[in-house]
Short mmCIF file of C-alpha atoms and ligand atoms in Angstrom, two decimals:
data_model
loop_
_atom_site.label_atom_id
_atom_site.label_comp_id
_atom_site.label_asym_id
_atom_site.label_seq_id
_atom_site.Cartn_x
_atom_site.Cartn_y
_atom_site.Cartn_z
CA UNK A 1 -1.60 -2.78 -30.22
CA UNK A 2 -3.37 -2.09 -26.99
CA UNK A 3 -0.91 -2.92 -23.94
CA UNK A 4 -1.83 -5.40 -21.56
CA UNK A 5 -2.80 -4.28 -17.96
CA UNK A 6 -0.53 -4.68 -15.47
CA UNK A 7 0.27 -8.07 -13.58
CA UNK A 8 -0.19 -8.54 -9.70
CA UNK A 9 0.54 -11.78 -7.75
CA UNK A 10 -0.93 -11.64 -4.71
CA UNK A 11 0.42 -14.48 -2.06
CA UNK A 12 -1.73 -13.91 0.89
CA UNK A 13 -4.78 -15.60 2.83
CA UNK A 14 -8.17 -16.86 1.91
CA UNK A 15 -10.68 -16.52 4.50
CA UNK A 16 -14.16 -17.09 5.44
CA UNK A 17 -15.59 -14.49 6.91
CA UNK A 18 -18.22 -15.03 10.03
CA UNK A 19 -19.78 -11.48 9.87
CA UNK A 20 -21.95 -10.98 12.91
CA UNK A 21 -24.03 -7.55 12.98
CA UNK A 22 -24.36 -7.08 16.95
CA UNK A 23 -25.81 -3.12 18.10
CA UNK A 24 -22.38 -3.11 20.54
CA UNK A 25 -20.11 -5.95 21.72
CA UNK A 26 -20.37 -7.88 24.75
CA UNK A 27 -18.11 -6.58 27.53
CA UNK A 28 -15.99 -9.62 29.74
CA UNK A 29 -18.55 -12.24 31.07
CA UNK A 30 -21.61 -10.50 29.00
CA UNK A 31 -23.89 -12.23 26.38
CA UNK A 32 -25.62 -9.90 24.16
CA UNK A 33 -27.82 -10.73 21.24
CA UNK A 34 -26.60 -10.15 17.79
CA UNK A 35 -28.72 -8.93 14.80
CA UNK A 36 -27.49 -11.23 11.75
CA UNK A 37 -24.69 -13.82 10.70
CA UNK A 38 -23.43 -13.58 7.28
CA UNK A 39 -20.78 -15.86 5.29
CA UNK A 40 -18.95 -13.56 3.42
CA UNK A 41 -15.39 -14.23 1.14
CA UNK A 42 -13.10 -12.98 2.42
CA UNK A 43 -8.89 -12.96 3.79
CA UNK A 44 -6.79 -9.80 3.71
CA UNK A 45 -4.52 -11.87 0.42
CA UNK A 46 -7.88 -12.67 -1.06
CA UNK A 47 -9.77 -9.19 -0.56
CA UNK A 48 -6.38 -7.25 -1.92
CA UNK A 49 -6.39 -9.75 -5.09
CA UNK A 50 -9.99 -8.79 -5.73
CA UNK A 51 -9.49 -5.13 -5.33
CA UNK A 52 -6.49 -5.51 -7.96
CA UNK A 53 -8.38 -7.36 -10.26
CA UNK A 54 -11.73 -4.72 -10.01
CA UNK A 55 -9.26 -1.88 -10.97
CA UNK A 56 -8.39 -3.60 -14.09
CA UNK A 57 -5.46 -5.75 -13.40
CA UNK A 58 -4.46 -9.51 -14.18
CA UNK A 59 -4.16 -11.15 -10.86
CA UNK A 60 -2.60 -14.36 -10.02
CA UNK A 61 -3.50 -15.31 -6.39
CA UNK A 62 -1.39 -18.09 -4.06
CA UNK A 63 -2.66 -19.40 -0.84
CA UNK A 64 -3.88 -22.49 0.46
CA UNK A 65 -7.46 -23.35 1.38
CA UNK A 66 -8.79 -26.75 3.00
CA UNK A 67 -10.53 -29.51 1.54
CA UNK A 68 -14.05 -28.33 2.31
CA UNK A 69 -16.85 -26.51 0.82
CA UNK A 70 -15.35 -23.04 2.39
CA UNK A 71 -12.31 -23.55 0.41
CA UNK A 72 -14.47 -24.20 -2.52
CA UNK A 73 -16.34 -20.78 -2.27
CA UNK A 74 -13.45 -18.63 -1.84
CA UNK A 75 -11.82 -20.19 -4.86
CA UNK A 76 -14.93 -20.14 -7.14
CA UNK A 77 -15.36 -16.01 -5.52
CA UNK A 78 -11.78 -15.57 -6.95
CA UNK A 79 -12.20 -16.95 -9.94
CA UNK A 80 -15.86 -15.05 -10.90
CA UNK A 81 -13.47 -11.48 -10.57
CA UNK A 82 -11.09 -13.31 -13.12
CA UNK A 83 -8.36 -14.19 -10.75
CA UNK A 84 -6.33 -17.03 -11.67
CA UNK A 85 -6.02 -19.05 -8.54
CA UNK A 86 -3.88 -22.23 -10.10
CA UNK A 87 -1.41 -21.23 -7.42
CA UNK A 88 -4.35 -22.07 -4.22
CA UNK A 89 -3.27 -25.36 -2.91
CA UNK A 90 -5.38 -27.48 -1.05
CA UNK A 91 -4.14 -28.91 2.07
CA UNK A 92 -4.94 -32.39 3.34
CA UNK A 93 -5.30 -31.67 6.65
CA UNK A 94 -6.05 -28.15 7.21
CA UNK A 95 -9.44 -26.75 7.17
CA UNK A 96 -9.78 -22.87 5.01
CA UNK A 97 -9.28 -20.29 7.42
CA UNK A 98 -11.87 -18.49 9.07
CA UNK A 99 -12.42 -14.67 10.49
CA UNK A 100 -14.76 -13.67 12.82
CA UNK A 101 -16.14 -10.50 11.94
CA UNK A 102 -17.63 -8.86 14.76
CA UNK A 103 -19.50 -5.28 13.26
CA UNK A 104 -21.09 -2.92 15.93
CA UNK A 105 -23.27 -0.23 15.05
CA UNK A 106 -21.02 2.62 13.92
CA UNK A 107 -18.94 0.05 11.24
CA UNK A 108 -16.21 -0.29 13.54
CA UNK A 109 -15.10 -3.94 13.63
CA UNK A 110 -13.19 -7.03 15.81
CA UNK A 111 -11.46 -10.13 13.74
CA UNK A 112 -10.43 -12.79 14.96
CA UNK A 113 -8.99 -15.09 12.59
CA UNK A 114 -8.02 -19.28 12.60
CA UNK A 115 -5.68 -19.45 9.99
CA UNK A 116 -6.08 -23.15 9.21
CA UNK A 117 -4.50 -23.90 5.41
CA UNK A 118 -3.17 -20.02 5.08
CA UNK A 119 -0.33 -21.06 8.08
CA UNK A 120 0.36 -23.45 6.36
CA UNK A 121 1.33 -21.54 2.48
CA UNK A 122 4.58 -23.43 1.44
CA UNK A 123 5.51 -22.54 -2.06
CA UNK A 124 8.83 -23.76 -4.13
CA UNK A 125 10.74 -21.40 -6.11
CA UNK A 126 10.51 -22.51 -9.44
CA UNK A 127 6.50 -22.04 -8.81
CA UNK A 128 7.30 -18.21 -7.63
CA UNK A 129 9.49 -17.63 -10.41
CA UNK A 130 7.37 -18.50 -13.02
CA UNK A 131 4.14 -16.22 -11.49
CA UNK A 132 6.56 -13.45 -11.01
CA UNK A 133 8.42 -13.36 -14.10
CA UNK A 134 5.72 -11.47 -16.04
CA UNK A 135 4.52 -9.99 -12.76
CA UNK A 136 4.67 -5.74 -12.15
CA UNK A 137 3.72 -6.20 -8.71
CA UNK A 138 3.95 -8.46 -5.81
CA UNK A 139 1.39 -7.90 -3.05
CA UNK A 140 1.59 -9.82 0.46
CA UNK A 141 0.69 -9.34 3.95
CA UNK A 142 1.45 -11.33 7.09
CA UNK A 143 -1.37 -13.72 7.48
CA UNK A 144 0.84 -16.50 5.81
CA UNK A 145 3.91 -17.79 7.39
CA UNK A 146 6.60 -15.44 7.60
CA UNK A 147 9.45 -17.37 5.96
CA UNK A 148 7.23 -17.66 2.40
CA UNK A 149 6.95 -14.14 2.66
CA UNK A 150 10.53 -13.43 2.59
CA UNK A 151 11.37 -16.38 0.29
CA UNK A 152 8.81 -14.49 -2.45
CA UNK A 153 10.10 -10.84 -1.38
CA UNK A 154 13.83 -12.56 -2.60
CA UNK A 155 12.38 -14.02 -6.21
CA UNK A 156 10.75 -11.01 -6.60
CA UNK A 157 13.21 -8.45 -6.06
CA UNK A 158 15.92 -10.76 -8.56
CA UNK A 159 13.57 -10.31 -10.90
CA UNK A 160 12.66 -6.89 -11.15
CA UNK A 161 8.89 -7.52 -9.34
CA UNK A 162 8.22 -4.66 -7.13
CA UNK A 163 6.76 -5.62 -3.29
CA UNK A 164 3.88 -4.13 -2.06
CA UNK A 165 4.09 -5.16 1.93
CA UNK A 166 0.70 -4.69 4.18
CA UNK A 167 2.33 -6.15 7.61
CA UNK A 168 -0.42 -7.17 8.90
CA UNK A 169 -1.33 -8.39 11.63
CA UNK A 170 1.55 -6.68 12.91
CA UNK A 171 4.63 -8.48 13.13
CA UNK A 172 8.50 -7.27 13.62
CA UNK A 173 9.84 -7.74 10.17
CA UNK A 174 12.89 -10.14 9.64
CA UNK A 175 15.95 -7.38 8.91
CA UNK A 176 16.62 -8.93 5.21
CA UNK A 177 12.95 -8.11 4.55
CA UNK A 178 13.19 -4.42 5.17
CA UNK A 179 15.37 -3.51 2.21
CA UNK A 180 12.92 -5.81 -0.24
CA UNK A 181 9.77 -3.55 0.15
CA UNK A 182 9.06 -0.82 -2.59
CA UNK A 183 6.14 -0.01 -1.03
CA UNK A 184 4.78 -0.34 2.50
CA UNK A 185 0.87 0.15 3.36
CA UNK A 186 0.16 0.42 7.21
CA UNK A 187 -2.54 1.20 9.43
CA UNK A 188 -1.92 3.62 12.73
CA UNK A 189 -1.65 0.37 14.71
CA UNK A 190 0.97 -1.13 12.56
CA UNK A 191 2.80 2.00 12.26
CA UNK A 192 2.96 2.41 16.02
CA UNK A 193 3.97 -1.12 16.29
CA UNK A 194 6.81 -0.74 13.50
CA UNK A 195 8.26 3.07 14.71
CA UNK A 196 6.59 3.70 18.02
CA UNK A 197 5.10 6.70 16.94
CA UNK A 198 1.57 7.15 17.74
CA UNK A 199 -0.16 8.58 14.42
CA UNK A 200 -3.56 8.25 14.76
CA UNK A 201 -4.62 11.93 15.20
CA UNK A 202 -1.68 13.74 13.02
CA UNK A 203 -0.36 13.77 9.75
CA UNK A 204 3.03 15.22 10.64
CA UNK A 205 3.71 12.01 12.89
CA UNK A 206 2.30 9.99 10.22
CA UNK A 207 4.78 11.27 7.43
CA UNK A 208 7.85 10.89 10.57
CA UNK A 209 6.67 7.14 10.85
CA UNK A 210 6.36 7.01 7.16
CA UNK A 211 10.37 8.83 7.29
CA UNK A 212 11.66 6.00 9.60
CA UNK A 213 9.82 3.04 7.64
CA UNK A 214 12.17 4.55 4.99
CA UNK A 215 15.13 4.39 7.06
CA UNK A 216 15.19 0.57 7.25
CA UNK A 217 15.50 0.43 3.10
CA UNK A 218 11.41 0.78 1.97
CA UNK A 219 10.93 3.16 -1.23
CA UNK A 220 7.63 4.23 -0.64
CA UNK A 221 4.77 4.11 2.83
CA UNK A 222 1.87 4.93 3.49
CA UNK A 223 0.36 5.32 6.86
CA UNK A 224 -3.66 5.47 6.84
CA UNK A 225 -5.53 7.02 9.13
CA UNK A 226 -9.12 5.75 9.23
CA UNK A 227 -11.67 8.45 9.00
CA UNK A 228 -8.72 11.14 8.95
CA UNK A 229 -7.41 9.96 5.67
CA UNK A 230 -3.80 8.57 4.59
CA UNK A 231 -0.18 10.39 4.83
CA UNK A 232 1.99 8.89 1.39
CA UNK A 233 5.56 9.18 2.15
CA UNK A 234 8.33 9.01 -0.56
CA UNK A 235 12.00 10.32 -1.45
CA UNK A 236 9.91 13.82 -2.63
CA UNK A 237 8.51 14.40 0.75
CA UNK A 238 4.81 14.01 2.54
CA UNK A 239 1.41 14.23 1.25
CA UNK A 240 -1.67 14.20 3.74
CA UNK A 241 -4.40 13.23 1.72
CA UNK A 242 -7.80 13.74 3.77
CA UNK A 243 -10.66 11.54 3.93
CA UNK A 244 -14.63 12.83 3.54
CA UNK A 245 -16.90 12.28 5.94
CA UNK A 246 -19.70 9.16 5.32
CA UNK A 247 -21.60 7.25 7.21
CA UNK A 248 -19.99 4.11 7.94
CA UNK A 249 -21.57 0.52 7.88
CA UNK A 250 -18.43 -1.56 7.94
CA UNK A 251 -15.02 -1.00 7.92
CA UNK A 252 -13.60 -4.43 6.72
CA UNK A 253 -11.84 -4.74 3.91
CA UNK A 254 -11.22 -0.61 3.56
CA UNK A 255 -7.30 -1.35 3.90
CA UNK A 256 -7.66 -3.85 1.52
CA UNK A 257 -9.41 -1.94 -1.30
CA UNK A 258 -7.01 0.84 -0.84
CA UNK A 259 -3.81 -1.09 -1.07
CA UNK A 260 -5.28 -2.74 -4.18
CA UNK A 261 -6.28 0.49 -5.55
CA UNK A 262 -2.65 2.22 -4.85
CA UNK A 263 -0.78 -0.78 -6.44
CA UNK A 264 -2.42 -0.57 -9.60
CA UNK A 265 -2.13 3.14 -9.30
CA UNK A 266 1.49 2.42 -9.35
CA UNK A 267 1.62 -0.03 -11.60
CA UNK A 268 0.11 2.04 -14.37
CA UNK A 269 2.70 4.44 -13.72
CA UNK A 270 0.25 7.09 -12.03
CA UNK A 271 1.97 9.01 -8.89
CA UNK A 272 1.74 8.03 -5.81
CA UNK A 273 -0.30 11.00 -4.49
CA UNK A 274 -2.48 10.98 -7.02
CA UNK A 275 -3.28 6.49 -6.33
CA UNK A 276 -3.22 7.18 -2.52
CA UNK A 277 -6.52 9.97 -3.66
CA UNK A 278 -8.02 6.78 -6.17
CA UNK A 279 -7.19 5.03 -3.03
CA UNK A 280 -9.22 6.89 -0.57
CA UNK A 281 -12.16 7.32 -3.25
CA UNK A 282 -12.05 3.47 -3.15
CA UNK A 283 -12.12 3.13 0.56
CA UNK A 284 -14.45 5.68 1.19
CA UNK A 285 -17.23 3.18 -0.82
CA UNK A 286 -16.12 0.18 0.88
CA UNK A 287 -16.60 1.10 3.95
CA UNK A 288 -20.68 1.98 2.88
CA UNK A 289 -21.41 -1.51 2.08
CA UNK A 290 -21.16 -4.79 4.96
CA UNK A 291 -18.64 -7.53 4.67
CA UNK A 292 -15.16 -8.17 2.82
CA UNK A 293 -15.04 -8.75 -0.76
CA UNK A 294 -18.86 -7.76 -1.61
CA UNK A 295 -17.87 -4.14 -0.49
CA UNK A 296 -14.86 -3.80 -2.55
CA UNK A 297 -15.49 -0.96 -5.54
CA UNK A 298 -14.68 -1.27 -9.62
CA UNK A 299 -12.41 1.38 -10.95
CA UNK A 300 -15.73 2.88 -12.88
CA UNK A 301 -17.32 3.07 -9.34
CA UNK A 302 -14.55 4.79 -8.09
CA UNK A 303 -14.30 6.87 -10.42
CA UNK A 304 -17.64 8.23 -10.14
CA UNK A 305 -17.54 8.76 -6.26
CA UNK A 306 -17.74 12.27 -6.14
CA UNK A 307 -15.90 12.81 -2.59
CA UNK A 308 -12.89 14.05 -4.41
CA UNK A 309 -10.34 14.35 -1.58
CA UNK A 310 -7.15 16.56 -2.47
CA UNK A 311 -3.93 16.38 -1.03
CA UNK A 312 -1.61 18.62 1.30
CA UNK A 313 1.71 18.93 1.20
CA UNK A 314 3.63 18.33 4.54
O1 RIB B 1 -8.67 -7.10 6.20
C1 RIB B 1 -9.92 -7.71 6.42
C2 RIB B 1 -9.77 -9.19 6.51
O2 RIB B 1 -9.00 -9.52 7.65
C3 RIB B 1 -11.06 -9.95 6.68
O3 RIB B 1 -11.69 -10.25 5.46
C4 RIB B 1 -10.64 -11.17 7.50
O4 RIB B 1 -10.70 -12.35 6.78
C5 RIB B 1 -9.22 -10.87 7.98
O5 RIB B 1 -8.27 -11.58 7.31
#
């Protein structure tokens, strides 16, 4: 009998995404023109469901959306990657959230986000326990209110579901919460926020920030890097796994595809090194294509990317 795949639950945001194509951004008091407006799916819990999902996994997704046609079209998005989103509420009063993606020539990009419903995620336990019973992983970030995150991290770790934590936005963790994480995915900026150690240009400070995220109970970090790759940091030491050179279009959603892409890495019992290298594959063809969720690759496309990074031992 073929085994099923794995099981994620991702409990995270939906958002739509305002992406706005503009040559540079306006500087204080400036109006500049832009060069295109796009409506794209998209919401760091949504775009980390999706990359689960295109890797082969069985996603549930929980959230909360508005009553309006935005909520609508993230749900329907969801569903057409086979997500099961029976645990999106819709609140009465809320509208979805929205991002505004602002993408300058060059890829790199500036969000701001409204979280509308996703503040206002509210989720009882028996609901949690049954979506994480059968659940290998439990993936969240902090774009939903803190306390749900915890209350899930708790139901999760009782029954044996591992946590994959993305802290962002970056937030100071509650102390309960620390000890809860298997597996923590930062950026540089969260990773300075978290340790105070700036990694942005080197690995070895990477795998140190990665050594004190460990400290406060997490299994397994990784710090990423941007165009310099991703450090993986676990009981057996550092890995710095390097990034190739591409030319970049847009940067959303790279985070997202790579956590997605490391957690069912894990989850299917592959090392970390070797999901944090699936990982970077991934990210390296999201960041080719614009917007969130349309940029986000299929294991088979991933697979096929031939910029095969390979790791270094720290
Ligand atoms: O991580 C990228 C995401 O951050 C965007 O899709 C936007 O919605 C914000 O949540």
């Amino acid at each position: 009998m073929t085994p099923l795949p794995p099981k994620v639950v991702c409990l995270g945001s939906l958002n739509m995404d305002l992406v706005i194509q503009v040559q540079r951004a306006p500087a204080e008091g400036e109006t500049v023109e832009g060069d295109s407006i796009r409506y794209v799916p998209g919401g760091k819990g949504a775009n980390q469901a999706v990359s689960c999902a295109r890797q082969g996994a069985r996603v549930s997704m929980m959230g909360r959306v508005g009553p309006d046609h935005h909520g609508e079209i993230l749900c329907e998005a969801l569903k057409q990657d086979g997500i099961l989103v029976k645990g999106v509420s819709v609140d009465p009063d809320e509208p979805t959230g929205v991002a505004m993606v602002m993408v300058e020539e060059g890829g790199l990009n500036r969000i701001v986000v409204i979280a509308g419903a996703n503040g206002k995620v509210s989720l009882d336990e028996s609901q949690l326990v049954q979506e994480l019973s059968d659940a290998q992983f439990l993936v969240m970030q902090f774009e939903v209110p803190m306390a749900q995150v915890l209350q899930a991290a708790k139901v999760a770790s009782r029954l044996g579901c591992k946590v994959v934590l993305n802290p962002s936005p970056a937030k100071q963790l509650p102390e309960e919460l620390w000890p809860l994480v298997d597996v923590m995915i930062v950026n540089e900026t969260e990773a300075r926020f978290l340790t105070g150690l700036s990694a942005d240009t080197d690995p070895q400070v990477a795998a140190q920030a990665g050594q004190r995220l460990m400290a406060k109970g997490v299994t397994q970090v990784v710090v990423t890097l941007g165009a310099l790759g991703a450090v993986a940091t676990d009981d057996g030491g550092s890995t710095y796994h390097p990034a190739p050179p591409v030319q970049v279009v847009d940067t959303t959603a790279a985070g997202d595809t790579f956590l997605g892409v490391v957690t069912v890495g894990l989850a299917c019992r592959q090392s970390l090194a070797t999901s944090v290298n699936l990982g970077i594959r991934a990210s390296t063809l999201c960041i080719q294509t614009l917007g969130a969720q349309p940029s986000i690759p299929t294991l088979a496309q991933t697979l096929q990317n031939s910029s095969v990074p390979s790791w270094i031992s720290l």
